[in-house]
Tab-separated table of C-alpha atoms and ligand atoms in Angstrom:
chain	number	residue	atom	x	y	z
A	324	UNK	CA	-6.990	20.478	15.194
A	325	UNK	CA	-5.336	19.325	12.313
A	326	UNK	CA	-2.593	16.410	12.440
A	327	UNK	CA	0.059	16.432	9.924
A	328	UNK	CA	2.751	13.880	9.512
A	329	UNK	CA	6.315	15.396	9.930
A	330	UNK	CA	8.629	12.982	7.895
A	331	UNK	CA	9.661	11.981	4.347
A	332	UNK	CA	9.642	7.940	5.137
A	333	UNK	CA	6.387	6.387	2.847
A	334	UNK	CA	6.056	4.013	5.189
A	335	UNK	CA	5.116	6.413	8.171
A	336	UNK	CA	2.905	8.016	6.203
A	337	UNK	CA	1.231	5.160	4.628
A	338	UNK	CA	0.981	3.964	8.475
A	339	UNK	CA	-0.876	6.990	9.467
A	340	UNK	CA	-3.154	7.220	6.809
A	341	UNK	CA	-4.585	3.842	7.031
A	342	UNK	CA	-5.382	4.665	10.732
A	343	UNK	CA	-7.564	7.100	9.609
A	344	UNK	CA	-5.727	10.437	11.373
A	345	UNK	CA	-3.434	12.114	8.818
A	346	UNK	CA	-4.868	15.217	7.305
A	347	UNK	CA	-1.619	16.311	5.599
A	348	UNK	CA	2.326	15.479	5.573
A	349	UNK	CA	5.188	18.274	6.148
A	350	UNK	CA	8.856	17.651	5.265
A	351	UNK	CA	12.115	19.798	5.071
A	352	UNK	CA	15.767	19.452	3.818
A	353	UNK	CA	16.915	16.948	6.973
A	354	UNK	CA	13.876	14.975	7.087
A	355	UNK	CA	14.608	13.995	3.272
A	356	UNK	CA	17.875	13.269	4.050
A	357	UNK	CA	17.066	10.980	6.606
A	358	UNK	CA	14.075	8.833	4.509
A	359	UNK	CA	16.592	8.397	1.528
A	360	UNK	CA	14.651	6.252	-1.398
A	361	UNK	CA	14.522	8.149	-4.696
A	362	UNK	CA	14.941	11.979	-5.251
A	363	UNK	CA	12.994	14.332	-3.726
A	364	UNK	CA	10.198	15.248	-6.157
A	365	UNK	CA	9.848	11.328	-6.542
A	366	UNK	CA	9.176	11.291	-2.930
A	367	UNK	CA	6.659	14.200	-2.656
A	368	UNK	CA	5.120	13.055	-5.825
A	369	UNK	CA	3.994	9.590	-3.784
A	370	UNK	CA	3.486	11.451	-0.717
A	371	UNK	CA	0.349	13.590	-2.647
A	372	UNK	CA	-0.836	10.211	-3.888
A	373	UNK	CA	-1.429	8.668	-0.332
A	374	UNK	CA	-2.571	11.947	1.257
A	375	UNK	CA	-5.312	14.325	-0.470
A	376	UNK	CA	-3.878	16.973	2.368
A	377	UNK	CA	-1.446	19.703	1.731
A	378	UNK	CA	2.408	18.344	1.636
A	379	UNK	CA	4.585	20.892	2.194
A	380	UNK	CA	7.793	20.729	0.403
A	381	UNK	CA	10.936	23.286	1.095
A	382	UNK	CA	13.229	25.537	-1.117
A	383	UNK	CA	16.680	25.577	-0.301
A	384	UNK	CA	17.609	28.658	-2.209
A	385	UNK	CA	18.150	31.345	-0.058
A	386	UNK	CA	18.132	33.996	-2.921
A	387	UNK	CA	14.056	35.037	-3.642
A	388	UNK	CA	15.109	33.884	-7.407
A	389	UNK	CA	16.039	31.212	-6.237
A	390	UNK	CA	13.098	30.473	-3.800
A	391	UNK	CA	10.612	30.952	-6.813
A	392	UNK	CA	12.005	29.000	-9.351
A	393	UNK	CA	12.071	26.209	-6.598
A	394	UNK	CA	8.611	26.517	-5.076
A	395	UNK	CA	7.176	26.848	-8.937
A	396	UNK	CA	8.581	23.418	-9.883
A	397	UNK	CA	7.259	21.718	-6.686
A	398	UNK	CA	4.042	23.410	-7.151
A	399	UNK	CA	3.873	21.448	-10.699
A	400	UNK	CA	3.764	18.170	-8.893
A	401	UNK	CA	0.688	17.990	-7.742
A	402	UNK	CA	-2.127	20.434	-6.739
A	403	UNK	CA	-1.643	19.752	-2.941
A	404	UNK	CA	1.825	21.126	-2.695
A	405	UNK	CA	2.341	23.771	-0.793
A	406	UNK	CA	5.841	25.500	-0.672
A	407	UNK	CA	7.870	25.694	2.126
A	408	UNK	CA	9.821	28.835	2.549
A	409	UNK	CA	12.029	29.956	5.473
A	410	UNK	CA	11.164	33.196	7.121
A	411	UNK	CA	13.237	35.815	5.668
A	412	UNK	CA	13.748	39.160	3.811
A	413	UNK	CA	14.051	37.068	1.173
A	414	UNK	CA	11.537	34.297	1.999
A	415	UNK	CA	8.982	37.222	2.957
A	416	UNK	CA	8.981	38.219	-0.869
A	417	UNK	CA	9.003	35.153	-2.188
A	418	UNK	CA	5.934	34.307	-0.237
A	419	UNK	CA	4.079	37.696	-1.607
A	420	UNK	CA	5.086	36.537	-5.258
A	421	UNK	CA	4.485	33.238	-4.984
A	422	UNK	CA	0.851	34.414	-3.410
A	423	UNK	CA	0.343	36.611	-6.770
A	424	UNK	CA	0.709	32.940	-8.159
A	425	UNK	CA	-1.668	31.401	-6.528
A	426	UNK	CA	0.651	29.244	-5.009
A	427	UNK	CA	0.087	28.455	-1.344
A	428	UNK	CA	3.328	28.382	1.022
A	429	UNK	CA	3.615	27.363	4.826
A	430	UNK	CA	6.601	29.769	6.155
A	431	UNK	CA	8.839	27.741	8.052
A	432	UNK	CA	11.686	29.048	10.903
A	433	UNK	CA	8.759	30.911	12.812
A	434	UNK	CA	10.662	32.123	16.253
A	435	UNK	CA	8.448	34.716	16.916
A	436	UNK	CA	4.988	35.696	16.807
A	437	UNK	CA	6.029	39.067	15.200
A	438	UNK	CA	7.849	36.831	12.316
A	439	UNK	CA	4.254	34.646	12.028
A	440	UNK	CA	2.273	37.748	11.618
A	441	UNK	CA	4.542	39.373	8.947
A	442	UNK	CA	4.173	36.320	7.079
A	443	UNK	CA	0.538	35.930	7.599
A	444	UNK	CA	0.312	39.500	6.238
A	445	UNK	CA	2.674	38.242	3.160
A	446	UNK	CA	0.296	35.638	2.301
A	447	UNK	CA	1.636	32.534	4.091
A	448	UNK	CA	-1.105	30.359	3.932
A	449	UNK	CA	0.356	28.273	6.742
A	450	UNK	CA	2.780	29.760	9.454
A	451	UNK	CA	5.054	27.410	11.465
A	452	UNK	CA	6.233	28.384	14.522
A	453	UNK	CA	9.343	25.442	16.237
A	454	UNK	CA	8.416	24.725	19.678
A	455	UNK	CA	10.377	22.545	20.433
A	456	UNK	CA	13.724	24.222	19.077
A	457	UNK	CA	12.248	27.424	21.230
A	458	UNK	CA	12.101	25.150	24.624
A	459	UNK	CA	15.469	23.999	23.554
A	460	UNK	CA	16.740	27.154	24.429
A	461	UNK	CA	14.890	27.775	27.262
A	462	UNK	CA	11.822	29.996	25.954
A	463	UNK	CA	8.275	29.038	25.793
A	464	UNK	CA	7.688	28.050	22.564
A	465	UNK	CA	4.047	27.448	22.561
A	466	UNK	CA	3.676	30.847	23.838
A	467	UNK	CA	4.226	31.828	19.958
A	468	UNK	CA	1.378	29.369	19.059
A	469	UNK	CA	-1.122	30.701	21.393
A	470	UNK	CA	-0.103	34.414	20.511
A	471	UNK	CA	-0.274	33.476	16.900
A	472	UNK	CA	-3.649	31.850	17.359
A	473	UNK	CA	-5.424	34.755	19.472
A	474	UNK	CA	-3.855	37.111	16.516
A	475	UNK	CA	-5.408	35.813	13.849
A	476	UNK	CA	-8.652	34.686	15.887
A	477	UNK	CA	-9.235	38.281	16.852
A	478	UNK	CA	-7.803	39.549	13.056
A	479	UNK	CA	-9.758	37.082	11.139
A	480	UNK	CA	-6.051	36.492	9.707
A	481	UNK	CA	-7.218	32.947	7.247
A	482	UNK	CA	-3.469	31.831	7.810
A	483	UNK	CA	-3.767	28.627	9.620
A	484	UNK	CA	-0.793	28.229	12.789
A	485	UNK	CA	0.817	25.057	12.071
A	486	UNK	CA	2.552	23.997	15.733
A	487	UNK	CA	5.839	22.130	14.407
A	488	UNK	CA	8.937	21.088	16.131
A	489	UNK	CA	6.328	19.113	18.349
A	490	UNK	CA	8.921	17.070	20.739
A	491	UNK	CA	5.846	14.852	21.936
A	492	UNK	CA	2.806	13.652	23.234
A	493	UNK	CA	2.459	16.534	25.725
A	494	UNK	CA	3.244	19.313	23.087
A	495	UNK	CA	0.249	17.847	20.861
A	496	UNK	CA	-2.580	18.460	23.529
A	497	UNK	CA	-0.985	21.820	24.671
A	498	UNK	CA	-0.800	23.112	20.903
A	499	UNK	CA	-4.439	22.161	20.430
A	500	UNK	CA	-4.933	24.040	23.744
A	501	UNK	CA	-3.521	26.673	22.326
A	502	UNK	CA	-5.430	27.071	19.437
A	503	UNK	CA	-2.943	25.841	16.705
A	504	UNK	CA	-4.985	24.955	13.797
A	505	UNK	CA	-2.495	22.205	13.053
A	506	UNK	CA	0.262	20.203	14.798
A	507	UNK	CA	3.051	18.410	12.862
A	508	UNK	CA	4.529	15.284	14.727
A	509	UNK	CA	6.665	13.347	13.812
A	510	UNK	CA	5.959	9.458	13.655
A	511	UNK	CA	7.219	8.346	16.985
A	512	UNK	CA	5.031	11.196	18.734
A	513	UNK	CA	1.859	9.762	16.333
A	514	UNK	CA	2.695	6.481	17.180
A	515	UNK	CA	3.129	7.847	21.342
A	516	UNK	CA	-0.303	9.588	21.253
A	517	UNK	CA	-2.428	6.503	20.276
A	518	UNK	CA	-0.308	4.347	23.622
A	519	UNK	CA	-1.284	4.257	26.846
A	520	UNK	CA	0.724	1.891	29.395
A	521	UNK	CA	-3.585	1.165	30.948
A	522	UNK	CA	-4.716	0.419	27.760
A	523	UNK	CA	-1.736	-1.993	26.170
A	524	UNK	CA	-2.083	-3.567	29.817
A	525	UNK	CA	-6.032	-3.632	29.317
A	526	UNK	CA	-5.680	-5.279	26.358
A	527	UNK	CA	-3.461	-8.045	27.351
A	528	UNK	CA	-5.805	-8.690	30.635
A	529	UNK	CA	-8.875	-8.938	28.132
A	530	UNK	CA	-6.981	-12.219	26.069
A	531	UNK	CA	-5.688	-13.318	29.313
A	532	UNK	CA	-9.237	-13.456	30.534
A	533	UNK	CA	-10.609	-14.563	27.205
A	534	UNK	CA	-8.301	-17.348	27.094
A	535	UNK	CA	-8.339	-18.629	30.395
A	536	UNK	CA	-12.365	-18.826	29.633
A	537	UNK	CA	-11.994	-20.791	26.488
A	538	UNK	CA	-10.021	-23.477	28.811
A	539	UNK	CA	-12.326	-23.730	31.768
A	540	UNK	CA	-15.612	-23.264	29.714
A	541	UNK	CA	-14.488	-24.520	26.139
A	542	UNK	CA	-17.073	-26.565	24.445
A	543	UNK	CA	-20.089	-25.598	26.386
B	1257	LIG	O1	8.917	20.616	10.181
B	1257	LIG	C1	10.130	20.812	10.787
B	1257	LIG	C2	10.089	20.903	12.288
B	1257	LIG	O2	9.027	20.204	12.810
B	1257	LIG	C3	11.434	20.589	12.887
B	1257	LIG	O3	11.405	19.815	14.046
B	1257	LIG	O4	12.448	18.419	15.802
B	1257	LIG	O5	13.854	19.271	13.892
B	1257	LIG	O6	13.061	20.815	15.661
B	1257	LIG	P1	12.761	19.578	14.896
């Protein structure tokens, strides 16, 4: 399974590339808000530089006008852009024309698994079902992930299920359980997964040891 970074803050995604584990970068309307630093093309245009993965960037027009003359501009700003469109009447033809483009687009808002497979069959190359904002309300969400996943396994739908609204840790490993093809975390959950209380303690026992050594056999 695929890990993608769910922020807009350069550091965090700097962070995650240098350890080796980020195979692509997702951001939205809040998480932009929230990173500040320059405009949001200037962002994504930095993001594709540090990550040869897709970044997904989204429209706010809610109008499929709107939507395409949005996703079209993004697209210009560097070949690994992929648009972000929410699922919608609207959204669903936007994703069909921007398809016709050749323009990939990860369809965001994904409640349900009949929403993922209408916009699998629209041409969403990515489809993002929000677990976490489903177990909010007290539904399974990763029930829509595995459903998804089985669906296009048994289909041979190429859409890819992209597990976001991931909460943390424990959402990662069921989501890859579940046959999501990608999970987007954000940088806290990262930053949870690589922890473990054993091995920080392990660590700090090995210098302990190490050190103590150095005093009693130092020199020898
Ligand atoms: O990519 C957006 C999605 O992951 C939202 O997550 O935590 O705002 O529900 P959250």
């Amino acid at each position: 399974m695929k890990i993608f970074l769910d922020t807009a803050d350069i550091e965090e995604i700097r962070a995650a590339a240098r350890w080796g584990v980020l195979d692509g970068v997702t951001t939205n309307p809040t998480l932009f808000a929230k990173a500040g630093g320059g405009s949001y093309e200037s962002i994504l245009a930095e993001v594709c530089t540090i990550t040869p993965g897709p970044v997904s960037a989204e429209v706010v027009a809610e109008d499929v006008d709107g939507m395409l003359i949005q996703g079209r501009a993004f697209a210009k700003i560097a070949p690994n852009i992929v648009v972000k469109i929410p699922m919608s009447e609207a959204g669903l033809e936007a994703i069909a024309r921007l398809r016709a483009e050749k323009i990939p687009t990860n369809c965001t808002l994904v409640f349900s698994t009949n929403q993922g497979l209408l916009a699998a069959k629209a041409g969403a190359v990515l489809i993002s079902p929000f677990v976490g904002r489903l177990d909010d309300i007290n539904e399974d969400g990763m029930t829509v992930v595995r459903e998804l996943a089985e669906i296009f396994a048994i289909h041979e739908i190429k859409s890819e299920v992209l597990a976001a609204s991931m909460r943390g840790p424990l959402h990662v490993t069921q989501a890859a359980l579940a046959g999501a093809h990608i999970a987007t975390v954000p940088f806290k959950v990262l930053r949870q997964m690589v922890h473990h209380p054993l091995t920080d303690s392990g660590i700090a026992q090995f210098r302990a040891d190490w050190d103590k050594a150095q005093r009693t056999h130092g020199g020898s």
